[in-house]
């Protein structure tokens, strides 16, 4: 995204500060490591007494710059220092891929520690968290700070040790789940997460926007008859096209009259919609959704006998995540794997509400300006576009749109083949495993050797990416290769035009397209990008407009055998408009989700606050008495208006003539039993007194 006038003004002010940092590079150059470590203690002590000034930031950034030069051999350039100042002010820095965002993070993390804050750095996945902790964490350790890595699968003691560190690397999900788990413990010493002071989010748009559609859930197993899923699967497999209707765009499927009659005969019931048969109706609907709305290798993948959800934004499998409300069990029955028990939600929070609990928040990404309005509304964060250190030397070509999928396939093979023959490395992006395998089949048929990266072989990601920039290498990847991956080029391919990126579909968001394009032309390298599309693509199919649909059908009939791309502004506008509509639709979903969760959030915070207070009480007697007194006041105010409960002894209310139940008996009662006992006890006493 290009810089706005406001961006240029902000960057100019920060550039002046960055120049001052560079001027002080000699100040720390002659110091040894022990002297640099002493600087950390010097600043920590100083900022206990006063706030950090702009002048302080200049000296601190110069210190970090020198430490990074010594430990990892990287010296922050002007634009990286500008990005650091932006992050320090609680904004999102949009920095193009390859501009060194990871190094930039060092400066703001260090200065927040000096402010006395615990620092959490959130990455898009655990692979990046481990990589950055190993590479960049060394600089912080060189300066005398502690660095931890928060990943899944650790026990309580390991987690508690990690959270004692000054800086903790991890994923949004792991930090969020730790928060939820902490609010389910029975003893305060079992908590692991410390204060939520400052969080720096890498790939901020992906985490704060894309992942915001899926709330974080902790659940346990719910007992039910799992055999019904297999039985319902048998029913749905007998359904013919006249038995049901599928509305893919609205993600809805329903039975026609013929299908309803077939289901009723199958289950041996008079009405599928009768209240007593609601469980059968529910499970039939779930299997219909599993068969006709959920697609293997697109929405999920089956690995080692387990159904794993695929993240639509990253293309990665999500171990441990399951679809809710029985849908996951329905898919398991459809795929013939073990059907596991349905879960019930014990604790949940949205990504938005979790991160808004931090005292301070900032982020960095290669693509965020297009979503600045949403980021400002929800997180109160502005986006500042940082200029590149070197001019972007990538040729971004106009989309080629074909009428049919077959024509598109031929164009992809042609584009890849001539570039492959001259030795240019090529990265082909697809939106799903299914389309990934389709393109792979086309390339194999054409005799073009290639390597494939998707959720099925994610464990080979590092090796595949390491080879992707070599001469003559063709790499076919889902969105997994879109973020956080640095494809290093062989020296011999620069004269061939660098890495060629070919997109085979436009995604639901322009940001994901830009991330794919950004794999090429990094740090001034030459590069090329182009999208090859068709009017059969899923994105275009989502465009719910009768006039457009009629126009597309006419064009397909007219040019079905034409292998040339469409030369129509109208068709190209259709693709752009379809993408904008989907972005708008997804934004509405996120708005609705946070609006719903904000109501729950008020209650969640109140319950968790009260729960924390209880965990800190050694003896619950006084607390229980207060609660019982409040209940008693409500009960007796109507029946005994002359009794002032506030000054009555509990003995007068509990176990006495007014209420013939002991304290211990009351604590074991359910709410309904207590209310019934309250009124029956009073009633009996009233009758006895008459």
C-alpha positions as semicolon CSV with decimal commas, in nm:
position;residue;x (nm);y (nm);z (nm)
1;X;0,000;0,000;0,000
2;X;0,131;0,344;-0,090
3;X;0,205;0,605;0,175
4;X;-0,060;0,867;0,247
5;X;0,016;1,233;0,317
6;X;-0,026;1,167;0,692
7;X;0,215;0,872;0,670
8;X;0,478;1,090;0,507
9;X;0,445;1,355;0,780
10;X;0,475;1,096;1,058
11;X;0,769;0,922;0,891
12;X;0,952;1,253;0,845
13;X;0,932;1,323;1,219
14;X;1,054;0,975;1,306
15;X;1,331;0,996;1,044
16;X;1,480;1,291;1,233
17;X;1,487;1,079;1,550
18;X;1,640;0,785;1,361
19;X;1,923;1,009;1,236
20;X;2,001;1,099;1,597
21;X;2,025;0,728;1,682
22;X;2,276;0,668;1,402
23;X;2,485;0,966;1,516
24;X;2,537;0,792;1,852
25;X;2,661;0,461;1,711
26;X;3,015;0,523;1,839
27;X;2,893;0,582;2,195
28;X;2,853;0,210;2,271
29;X;3,094;0,067;2,016
30;X;3,392;0,066;2,255
31;X;3,202;-0,090;2,547
32;X;3,244;-0,461;2,622
33;X;2,947;-0,690;2,692
34;X;2,954;-0,642;3,070
35;X;2,942;-0,266;3,021
36;X;2,645;-0,299;2,786
37;X;2,465;-0,520;3,039
38;X;2,526;-0,255;3,304
39;X;2,345;-0,010;3,078
40;X;2,031;-0,221;3,118
41;X;2,047;-0,191;3,498
42;X;2,131;0,178;3,468
43;X;1,819;0,249;3,262
44;X;1,595;0,025;3,475
45;X;1,694;0,215;3,787
46;X;1,656;0,552;3,619
47;X;1,303;0,480;3,492
48;X;1,182;0,380;3,834
49;X;1,215;0,747;3,919
50;X;1,087;0,913;3,601
51;X;0,925;0,859;3,259
52;X;1,123;0,781;2,942
53;X;1,183;1,091;2,729
54;X;1,237;1,117;2,354
55;X;1,604;1,182;2,419
56;X;1,621;0,863;2,629
57;X;1,473;0,663;2,343
58;X;1,748;0,781;2,109
59;X;2,024;0,656;2,343
60;X;1,841;0,330;2,418
61;X;1,788;0,254;2,049
62;X;2,158;0,321;1,985
63;X;2,242;0,068;2,257
64;X;2,015;-0,201;2,109
65;X;2,149;-0,131;1,759
66;X;2,504;-0,201;1,876
67;X;2,401;-0,518;2,063
68;X;2,228;-0,654;1,751
69;X;2,534;-0,578;1,538
70;X;2,756;-0,778;1,772
71;X;2,532;-1,081;1,831
72;X;2,349;-1,146;1,503
73;X;2,551;-0,933;1,263
74;X;2,256;-0,708;1,177
75;X;2,274;-0,330;1,200
76;X;1,938;-0,155;1,184
77;X;1,908;0,084;0,891
78;X;1,712;0,407;0,886
79;X;1,371;0,262;0,790
80;X;1,399;-0,006;1,059
81;X;1,464;0,258;1,323
82;X;1,163;0,453;1,194
83;X;0,954;0,137;1,229
84;X;1,079;0,093;1,587
85;X;0,966;0,444;1,682
86;X;0,624;0,375;1,527
87;X;0,585;0,055;1,731
88;X;0,696;0,233;2,046
89;X;0,404;0,472;2,010
90;X;0,147;0,193;2,001
91;X;0,086;0,193;1,625
92;X;0,103;-0,070;1,352
93;X;0,406;-0,043;1,125
94;X;0,337;-0,163;0,772
95;X;0,674;-0,278;0,642
96;X;0,713;-0,467;0,317
97;X;0,827;-0,828;0,333
98;X;1,203;-0,861;0,359
99;X;1,247;-0,524;0,533
100;X;1,354;-0,684;0,862
101;X;1,050;-0,652;1,089
102;X;1,197;-0,912;1,325
103;X;1,498;-0,691;1,397
104;X;1,269;-0,391;1,446
105;X;1,084;-0,574;1,724
106;X;1,399;-0,574;1,940
107;X;1,394;-0,200;2,000
108;X;1,038;-0,171;2,125
109;X;1,061;-0,490;2,336
110;X;1,373;-0,367;2,513
111;X;1,233;-0,024;2,589
112;X;0,907;-0,169;2,723
113;X;1,105;-0,390;2,962
114;X;1,285;-0,077;3,085
115;X;0,940;0,069;3,154
116;X;0,876;-0,225;3,386
117;X;0,642;-0,411;3,153
118;X;0,625;-0,782;3,081
119;X;0,655;-0,826;2,703
120;X;0,469;-1,084;2,494
121;X;0,566;-1,119;2,128
122;X;0,299;-1,295;1,924
123;X;0,385;-1,469;1,596
124;X;0,165;-1,631;1,331
125;X;0,270;-1,988;1,423
126;X;0,498;-2,183;1,658
127;X;0,760;-2,236;1,388
128;X;0,815;-1,859;1,365
129;X;0,804;-1,821;1,744
130;X;1,086;-2,075;1,782
131;X;1,286;-1,924;1,496
132;X;1,262;-1,566;1,625
133;X;1,329;-1,664;1,984
134;X;1,649;-1,842;1,876
135;X;1,769;-1,573;1,635
136;X;1,661;-1,245;1,795
137;X;1,622;-1,354;2,156
138;X;2,001;-1,381;2,169
139;X;2,031;-1,003;2,149
140;X;1,809;-0,950;2,453
141;X;2,001;-1,215;2,646
142;X;2,327;-1,041;2,549
143;X;2,186;-0,732;2,721
144;X;2,111;-0,928;3,038
145;X;1,742;-1,003;2,986
146;X;1,560;-1,337;2,999
147;X;1,364;-1,476;2,703
148;X;1,104;-1,755;2,706
149;X;0,919;-1,961;2,444
150;X;0,551;-2,034;2,512
151;X;0,438;-2,333;2,306
152;X;0,165;-2,593;2,342
153;X;0,216;-2,917;2,533
154;X;0,403;-2,773;2,833
155;X;0,306;-2,859;3,191
156;X;0,219;-2,610;3,465
157;X;0,571;-2,586;3,609
158;X;0,726;-2,527;3,265
159;X;0,469;-2,258;3,186
160;X;0,525;-2,081;3,518
161;X;0,900;-2,076;3,455
162;X;0,849;-1,931;3,106
163;X;0,619;-1,654;3,229
164;X;0,891;-1,535;3,467
165;X;1,098;-1,427;3,165
166;X;1,117;-1,062;3,060
167;X;1,015;-1,143;2,701
168;X;0,797;-1,436;2,596
169;X;0,751;-1,553;2,235
170;X;0,438;-1,748;2,141
171;X;0,120;-1,764;1,936
172;X;-0,205;-1,578;1,995
173;X;-0,386;-1,904;2,062
174;X;-0,137;-2,021;2,326
175;X;-0,142;-1,691;2,516
176;X;-0,522;-1,682;2,495
177;X;-0,563;-2,042;2,611
178;X;-0,330;-1,977;2,905
179;X;-0,559;-1,691;3,008
180;X;-0,869;-1,912;2,988
181;X;-0,702;-2,203;3,168
182;X;-0,586;-1,968;3,446
183;X;-0,948;-1,876;3,507
184;X;-1,045;-2,241;3,551
185;X;-0,787;-2,336;3,816
186;X;-0,896;-2,435;4,168
187;X;-0,590;-2,296;4,345
188;X;-0,424;-1,961;4,285
189;X;-0,078;-2,124;4,278
190;X;-0,181;-2,320;3,968
191;X;-0,201;-2,003;3,756
192;X;0,076;-1,948;3,500
193;X;0,015;-1,618;3,321
194;X;0,141;-1,298;3,478
195;X;0,027;-0,942;3,406
196;X;-0,083;-0,842;3,055
197;X;0,135;-0,535;3,009
198;X;0,262;-0,504;2,652
199;X;0,207;-0,721;2,347
200;X;0,380;-0,684;2,011
201;X;0,205;-0,872;1,732
202;X;0,392;-0,987;1,422
203;X;0,170;-1,031;1,114
204;X;-0,079;-0,812;1,301
205;X;-0,345;-0,810;1,029
206;X;-0,356;-1,190;1,018
207;X;-0,392;-1,226;1,394
208;X;-0,608;-0,923;1,475
209;X;-0,836;-0,954;1,172
210;X;-0,825;-1,296;1,005
211;X;-0,805;-1,503;1,324
212;X;-1,065;-1,281;1,489
213;X;-1,342;-1,477;1,315
214;X;-1,266;-1,784;1,527
215;X;-1,303;-1,746;1,906
216;X;-1,070;-1,933;2,139
217;X;-1,250;-2,222;2,312
218;X;-1,166;-2,463;2,590
219;X;-1,398;-2,759;2,608
220;X;-1,441;-3,105;2,751
221;X;-1,619;-3,415;2,629
222;X;-1,995;-3,437;2,621
223;X;-2,156;-3,776;2,662
224;X;-2,384;-3,881;2,374
225;X;-2,467;-4,174;2,147
226;X;-2,192;-4,152;1,885
227;X;-2,329;-4,445;1,682
228;X;-2,605;-4,218;1,548
229;X;-2,348;-4,027;1,338
230;X;-2,257;-4,342;1,146
231;X;-2,624;-4,434;1,102
232;X;-2,708;-4,083;0,973
233;X;-2,410;-4,104;0,735
234;X;-2,568;-4,416;0,581
235;X;-2,891;-4,220;0,529
236;X;-2,726;-3,918;0,366
237;X;-2,530;-4,137;0,125
238;X;-2,863;-4,258;-0,018
239;X;-2,978;-3,902;-0,091
240;X;-3,024;-3,807;-0,456
241;X;-2,997;-3,456;-0,598
242;X;-3,377;-3,422;-0,595
243;X;-3,384;-3,494;-0,222
244;X;-3,201;-3,182;-0,105
245;X;-3,096;-2,828;-0,196
246;X;-2,751;-2,676;-0,140
247;X;-2,683;-2,302;-0,120
248;X;-2,302;-2,285;-0,117
249;X;-2,284;-1,907;-0,104
250;X;-2,499;-1,892;0,210
251;X;-2,349;-2,212;0,354
252;X;-2,693;-2,371;0,387
253;X;-2,842;-2,710;0,296
254;X;-3,199;-2,837;0,342
255;X;-3,419;-3,131;0,248
256;X;-3,693;-3,126;-0,016
257;X;-4,018;-3,311;0,052
258;X;-3,877;-3,627;-0,109
259;X;-3,573;-3,610;0,118
260;X;-3,787;-3,555;0,428
261;X;-4,000;-3,860;0,343
262;X;-3,686;-4,067;0,283
263;X;-3,543;-3,961;0,620
264;X;-3,868;-4,038;0,803
265;X;-3,885;-4,386;0,649
266;X;-3,520;-4,446;0,736
267;X;-3,563;-4,345;1,101
268;X;-3,907;-4,511;1,127
269;X;-4,086;-4,196;1,248
270;X;-4,395;-4,000;1,142
271;X;-4,240;-3,652;1,147
272;X;-3,875;-3,552;1,134
273;X;-3,969;-3,213;1,279
274;X;-4,162;-3,337;1,584
275;X;-4,014;-3,220;1,913
276;X;-3,944;-3,574;2,037
277;X;-3,740;-3,644;1,721
278;X;-3,532;-3,326;1,739
279;X;-3,205;-3,523;1,799
280;X;-3,262;-3,720;1,477
281;X;-3,338;-3,402;1,281
282;X;-3,023;-3,238;1,422
283;X;-2,792;-3,526;1,337
284;X;-2,940;-3,563;0,987
285;X;-2,878;-3,193;0,922
286;X;-2,520;-3,222;1,051
287;X;-2,443;-3,506;0,809
288;X;-2,597;-3,308;0,522
289;X;-2,366;-3,017;0,606
290;X;-2,067;-3,249;0,635
291;X;-2,130;-3,405;0,293
292;X;-2,240;-3,103;0,089
293;X;-2,087;-2,793;0,253
294;X;-1,760;-2,915;0,408
295;X;-1,497;-3,013;0,152
296;X;-1,198;-3,239;0,212
297;X;-0,858;-3,079;0,139
298;X;-1,020;-2,737;0,151
299;X;-1,199;-2,700;0,484
300;X;-1,024;-2,992;0,649
301;X;-0,766;-3,265;0,588
302;X;-0,750;-3,626;0,707
303;X;-0,407;-3,718;0,847
304;X;-0,327;-4,041;1,032
305;X;-0,694;-4,119;1,085
306;X;-0,774;-3,776;1,228
307;X;-0,981;-3,490;1,083
308;X;-0,786;-3,163;1,113
309;X;-0,929;-2,819;1,040
310;X;-0,740;-2,615;0,778
311;X;-0,692;-2,247;0,855
312;X;-0,837;-2,070;0,547
313;X;-0,593;-1,780;0,581
314;X;-0,266;-1,968;0,632
315;X;-0,340;-2,306;0,473
316;X;-0,207;-2,476;0,786
317;X;-0,368;-2,765;0,973
318;X;-0,487;-2,676;1,323
319;X;-0,423;-2,971;1,559
320;X;-0,645;-2,963;1,866
321;X;-0,911;-2,741;1,707
322;X;-1,250;-2,896;1,630
323;X;-1,568;-2,774;1,463
324;X;-1,846;-2,708;1,714
325;X;-2,196;-2,843;1,774
326;X;-2,141;-3,192;1,634
327;X;-2,013;-3,088;1,290
328;X;-1,668;-3,237;1,354
329;X;-1,826;-3,570;1,451
330;X;-2,037;-3,561;1,133
331;X;-1,724;-3,510;0,920
332;X;-1,550;-3,796;1,102
333;X;-1,845;-4,024;1,019
334;X;-1,835;-3,907;0,656
335;X;-1,462;-3,983;0,629
336;X;-1,489;-4,321;0,801
337;X;-1,250;-4,240;1,086
338;X;-1,312;-4,280;1,459
339;X;-1,597;-4,056;1,575
340;X;-1,484;-3,884;1,893
341;X;-1,708;-3,740;2,160
342;X;-1,858;-3,397;2,104
343;X;-1,722;-3,122;2,321
344;X;-1,899;-2,868;2,538
345;X;-1,758;-2,521;2,587
346;X;-1,610;-2,449;2,930
347;X;-1,443;-2,115;2,855
348;X;-1,422;-1,889;2,552
349;X;-1,295;-1,548;2,445
350;X;-1,249;-1,373;2,113
351;X;-0,904;-1,271;1,993
352;X;-1,020;-0,908;1,994
353;X;-1,126;-0,903;2,357
354;X;-0,820;-1,093;2,471
355;X;-0,573;-0,848;2,318
356;X;-0,773;-0,545;2,431
357;X;-0,695;-0,647;2,791
358;X;-0,327;-0,556;2,745
359;X;-0,225;-0,215;2,876
360;X;-0,041;-0,144;2,551
361;X;-0,058;-0,300;2,207
362;X;0,140;-0,254;1,886
363;X;0,196;-0,456;1,572
364;X;0,384;-0,498;1,247
365;X;0,296;-0,656;0,916
366;X;0,348;-0,622;0,544
367;X;-0,021;-0,554;0,475
368;X;-0,252;-0,357;0,704
369;X;-0,332;-0,018;0,550
370;X;-0,639;-0,154;0,368
371;X;-0,786;-0,252;0,707
372;X;-0,687;0,063;0,899
373;X;-1,046;0,164;0,971
374;X;-1,124;-0,170;1,137
375;X;-0,798;-0,169;1,335
376;X;-0,869;0,183;1,456
377;X;-1,229;0,109;1,554
378;X;-1,160;-0,214;1,742
379;X;-0,806;-0,168;1,876
380;X;-0,758;0,210;1,859
381;X;-0,445;0,162;1,648
382;X;-0,330;0,364;1,348
383;X;-0,133;0,212;1,061
384;X;0,181;0,388;0,936
385;X;0,333;0,278;0,604
386;X;0,714;0,265;0,634
387;X;0,914;0,329;0,313
388;X;1,137;0,048;0,187
389;X;1,513;0,055;0,235
390;X;1,567;-0,036;-0,131
391;X;1,328;0,026;-0,418
392;X;1,090;-0,264;-0,485
393;X;1,222;-0,418;-0,806
394;X;0,932;-0,652;-0,878
395;X;0,717;-0,641;-1,193
396;X;0,351;-0,679;-1,089
397;X;0,149;-0,771;-1,397
398;X;-0,223;-0,737;-1,462
399;X;-0,444;-1,040;-1,398
400;X;-0,510;-1,281;-1,681
401;X;-0,872;-1,397;-1,663
402;X;-0,997;-1,694;-1,867
403;X;-1,352;-1,812;-1,919
404;X;-1,310;-2,169;-1,795
405;X;-1,098;-2,359;-1,545
406;X;-0,951;-2,574;-1,823
407;X;-0,830;-2,267;-2,014
408;X;-0,677;-2,132;-1,695
409;X;-0,495;-2,461;-1,638
410;X;-0,342;-2,449;-1,985
411;X;-0,228;-2,091;-1,928
412;X;-0,065;-2,185;-1,595
413;X;0,127;-2,471;-1,756
414;X;0,242;-2,247;-2,042
415;X;0,360;-1,969;-1,807
416;X;0,545;-2,213;-1,584
417;X;0,701;-2,421;-1,864
418;X;0,884;-2,144;-2,049
419;X;1,012;-1,990;-1,725
420;X;1,122;-2,331;-1,597
421;X;1,311;-2,403;-1,922
422;X;1,520;-2,089;-1,877
423;X;1,596;-2,180;-1,513
424;X;1,391;-1,915;-1,332
425;X;1,266;-2,024;-0,987
426;X;0,885;-2,017;-0,965
427;X;0,643;-2,005;-0,671
428;X;0,285;-2,102;-0,760
429;X;0,023;-2,003;-0,501
430;X;-0,307;-2,187;-0,453
431;X;-0,586;-2,128;-0,203
432;X;-0,649;-2,490;-0,098
433;X;-0,499;-2,838;-0,096
434;X;-0,756;-2,941;-0,356
435;X;-0,648;-2,677;-0,609
436;X;-0,287;-2,738;-0,506
437;X;-0,316;-3,101;-0,613
438;X;-0,504;-3,007;-0,932
439;X;-0,221;-2,780;-1,048
440;X;0,033;-3,043;-0,942
441;X;-0,139;-3,293;-1,170
442;X;-0,122;-3,050;-1,462
443;X;0,250;-2,990;-1,409
444;X;0,323;-3,362;-1,377
445;X;0,135;-3,430;-1,699
446;X;0,345;-3,163;-1,871
447;X;0,665;-3,321;-1,738
448;X;0,759;-3,027;-1,515
449;X;0,928;-3,142;-1,190
450;X;0,812;-2,951;-0,884
451;X;0,790;-2,962;-0,505
452;X;0,460;-2,931;-0,316
453;X;0,391;-2,758;0,017
454;X;0,055;-2,789;0,190
455;X;-0,096;-2,896;0,523
456;X;-0,031;-3,263;0,441
457;X;0,348;-3,223;0,447
458;X;0,389;-2,915;0,667
459;X;0,673;-3,080;0,860
460;X;0,892;-3,037;0,548
461;X;0,817;-2,665;0,523
462;X;1,164;-2,538;0,618
463;X;1,342;-2,761;0,365
464;X;1,096;-2,685;0,084
465;X;1,124;-2,309;0,136
466;X;1,504;-2,333;0,155
467;X;1,507;-2,485;-0,196
468;X;1,244;-2,254;-0,348
469;X;1,491;-1,987;-0,464
470;X;1,727;-2,224;-0,642
471;X;1,774;-2,218;-1,018
472;X;1,500;-2,409;-1,203
473;X;1,302;-2,490;-0,887
474;X;0,922;-2,491;-0,918
475;X;0,737;-2,474;-0,584
476;X;0,363;-2,524;-0,555
477;X;0,225;-2,400;-0,222
478;X;-0,093;-2,307;-0,039
479;X;-0,111;-1,993;0,176
480;X;0,148;-2,154;0,405
481;X;0,417;-1,986;0,196
482;X;0,249;-1,647;0,224
483;X;0,375;-1,517;0,558
484;X;0,700;-1,522;0,748
485;X;0,884;-1,715;0,479
486;X;1,205;-1,574;0,337
487;X;1,292;-1,729;0,000
488;X;1,661;-1,668;-0,058
489;X;1,769;-1,659;-0,423
490;X;2,070;-1,831;-0,577
491;X;2,309;-1,574;-0,719
492;X;2,266;-1,713;-1,069
493;X;1,893;-1,635;-1,091
494;X;1,913;-1,257;-1,061
495;X;1,976;-1,218;-1,434
496;X;1,675;-1,445;-1,503
497;X;1,435;-1,202;-1,335
498;X;1,446;-1,336;-0,979
499;X;1,161;-1,533;-0,825
500;X;0,843;-1,551;-1,037
501;X;0,521;-1,567;-0,833
502;X;0,211;-1,701;-1,009
503;X;-0,120;-1,684;-0,824
504;X;-0,387;-1,928;-0,942
505;X;-0,677;-1,768;-0,751
506;X;-0,759;-1,439;-0,589
507;X;-0,823;-1,483;-0,218
508;X;-1,102;-1,355;0,002
509;X;-0,879;-1,068;0,106
510;X;-0,645;-0,849;-0,098
511;X;-0,397;-0,869;0,189
512;X;-0,340;-1,241;0,133
513;X;-0,276;-1,174;-0,236
514;X;-0,026;-0,902;-0,145
515;X;0,149;-1,137;0,098
516;X;0,193;-1,394;-0,181
517;X;0,327;-1,130;-0,420
518;X;0,561;-1,009;-0,147
519;X;0,757;-1,336;-0,151
520;X;0,922;-1,195;-0,463
521;X;1,128;-0,877;-0,498
522;X;1,248;-0,871;-0,138
523;X;1,529;-0,634;-0,035
524;X;1,564;-0,492;-0,385
525;X;1,583;-0,835;-0,555
526;X;1,431;-0,859;-0,903
527;X;1,096;-1,037;-0,921
528;X;0,775;-1,100;-1,112
529;X;0,412;-1,158;-1,012
530;X;0,092;-1,237;-1,197
531;X;-0,246;-1,394;-1,120
532;X;-0,401;-1,637;-1,369
533;X;-0,774;-1,668;-1,301
534;X;-1,097;-1,798;-1,450
535;X;-1,466;-1,722;-1,424
536;X;-1,507;-2,068;-1,266
537;X;-1,301;-1,962;-0,964
538;X;-1,467;-1,984;-0,625
539;X;-1,425;-1,611;-0,561
540;X;-1,628;-1,522;-0,871
541;X;-1,880;-1,792;-0,787
542;X;-1,945;-1,615;-0,455
543;X;-2,054;-1,301;-0,640
544;X;-2,429;-1,317;-0,579
545;X;-2,565;-1,101;-0,859
546;X;-2,815;-1,234;-1,115
547;X;-2,714;-0,983;-1,383
548;X;-2,348;-1,074;-1,353
549;X;-2,425;-1,447;-1,348
550;X;-2,622;-1,415;-1,670
551;X;-2,340;-1,215;-1,832
552;X;-2,077;-1,472;-1,727
553;X;-2,285;-1,760;-1,868
554;X;-2,317;-1,582;-2,203
555;X;-1,943;-1,513;-2,217
556;X;-1,860;-1,875;-2,134
557;X;-2,086;-2,004;-2,412
558;X;-1,948;-1,758;-2,662
559;X;-1,578;-1,804;-2,586
560;X;-1,567;-2,158;-2,446
561;X;-1,307;-2,272;-2,702
562;X;-1,103;-1,952;-2,700
563;X;-0,770;-2,004;-2,523
564;X;-0,696;-1,630;-2,504
565;X;-0,755;-1,433;-2,182
566;X;-1,059;-1,210;-2,145
567;X;-1,012;-0,857;-2,271
568;X;-1,308;-0,700;-2,096
569;X;-1,293;-0,431;-1,830
570;X;-1,633;-0,552;-1,717
571;X;-1,503;-0,900;-1,634
572;X;-1,192;-0,769;-1,460
573;X;-1,413;-0,536;-1,257
574;X;-1,624;-0,837;-1,161
575;X;-1,324;-1,006;-0,998
576;X;-1,231;-0,691;-0,805
577;X;-1,590;-0,634;-0,694
578;X;-1,632;-0,997;-0,584
579;X;-1,324;-0,967;-0,364
580;X;-1,442;-0,639;-0,212
581;X;-1,782;-0,791;-0,135
582;X;-1,628;-1,087;0,041
583;X;-1,402;-0,856;0,242
584;X;-1,708;-0,655;0,345
585;X;-1,901;-0,969;0,435
586;X;-1,616;-1,100;0,648
587;X;-1,585;-0,761;0,820
588;X;-1,955;-0,778;0,911
589;X;-1,904;-1,126;1,057
590;X;-1,618;-0,998;1,274
591;X;-1,823;-0,697;1,388
592;X;-2,116;-0,920;1,485
593;X;-1,884;-1,159;1,667
594;X;-1,725;-0,888;1,879
595;X;-2,062;-0,721;1,946
596;X;-2,194;-1,052;2,076
597;X;-1,880;-1,125;2,278
598;X;-1,874;-0,778;2,435
599;X;-2,196;-0,862;2,618
600;X;-2,042;-1,186;2,742
601;X;-1,713;-1,008;2,812
602;X;-1,870;-0,790;3,081
603;X;-2,002;-1,099;3,258
604;X;-1,681;-1,295;3,198
605;X;-1,464;-1,026;3,357
606;X;-1,699;-0,996;3,654
607;X;-1,707;-1,372;3,712
608;X;-1,329;-1,407;3,670
609;X;-1,272;-1,111;3,902
610;X;-1,494;-1,265;4,170
611;X;-1,330;-1,603;4,115
612;X;-0,983;-1,453;4,161
613;X;-1,099;-1,292;4,483
614;X;-1,227;-1,625;4,613
615;X;-0,902;-1,801;4,522
616;X;-0,720;-1,549;4,739
617;X;-0,939;-1,609;5,046
618;X;-0,801;-1,859;5,298
619;X;-1,134;-1,914;5,474
620;X;-1,457;-1,892;5,280
621;X;-1,683;-1,877;5,585
622;X;-1,720;-1,499;5,592
623;X;-1,776;-1,485;5,217
624;X;-2,037;-1,762;5,229
625;X;-2,215;-1,589;5,514
626;X;-2,231;-1,266;5,315
627;X;-2,384;-1,447;5,016
628;X;-2,632;-1,634;5,236
629;X;-2,726;-1,311;5,409
630;X;-2,801;-1,149;5,072
631;X;-3,017;-1,448;4,975
632;X;-3,188;-1,444;5,312
633;X;-3,260;-1,074;5,279
634;X;-3,434;-1,135;4,946
635;X;-3,635;-1,427;5,087
636;X;-3,739;-1,276;5,419
637;X;-3,810;-0,925;5,293
638;X;-4,139;-1,046;5,146
639;X;-4,240;-1,293;5,420
640;X;-4,096;-1,123;5,730
641;X;-4,100;-0,746;5,663
642;X;-4,043;-0,670;6,035
643;X;-3,717;-0,867;6,046
644;X;-3,411;-0,657;5,957
645;X;-3,183;-0,920;5,810
646;X;-2,885;-0,685;5,806
647;X;-2,867;-0,693;6,186
648;X;-3,003;-1,044;6,245
649;X;-2,767;-1,319;6,353
650;X;-2,729;-1,602;6,105
651;X;-2,848;-1,838;6,378
652;X;-3,185;-1,661;6,367
653;X;-3,208;-1,723;5,994
654;X;-3,038;-2,061;5,954
655;X;-3,125;-2,366;6,161
656;X;-3,359;-2,168;6,381
657;X;-3,735;-2,125;6,399
658;X;-3,745;-1,900;6,094
659;X;-3,550;-2,139;5,869
660;X;-3,505;-2,498;5,996
661;X;-3,193;-2,582;5,790
662;X;-2,830;-2,575;5,901
663;X;-2,551;-2,382;5,732
664;X;-2,398;-2,707;5,602
665;X;-2,732;-2,822;5,463
666;X;-2,779;-2,496;5,274
667;X;-2,433;-2,506;5,116
668;X;-2,511;-2,849;4,967
669;X;-2,842;-2,737;4,814
670;X;-2,892;-2,642;4,451
671;X;-3,041;-2,300;4,378
672;X;-3,386;-2,451;4,315
673;X;-3,370;-2,661;4,633
674;X;-3,262;-2,361;4,838
675;X;-3,547;-2,145;4,708
676;X;-3,800;-2,422;4,771
677;X;-3,660;-2,483;5,119
678;X;-3,670;-2,110;5,194
679;X;-4,036;-2,070;5,115
680;X;-4,149;-2,409;5,251
681;X;-3,960;-2,348;5,573
682;X;-4,122;-2,009;5,620
683;X;-4,460;-2,147;5,524
684;X;-4,435;-2,428;5,780
685;X;-4,339;-2,184;6,052
686;X;-4,628;-1,957;5,957
687;X;-4,871;-2,251;5,977
688;X;-4,723;-2,367;6,308
689;X;-4,770;-2,022;6,457
690;X;-5,137;-2,007;6,363
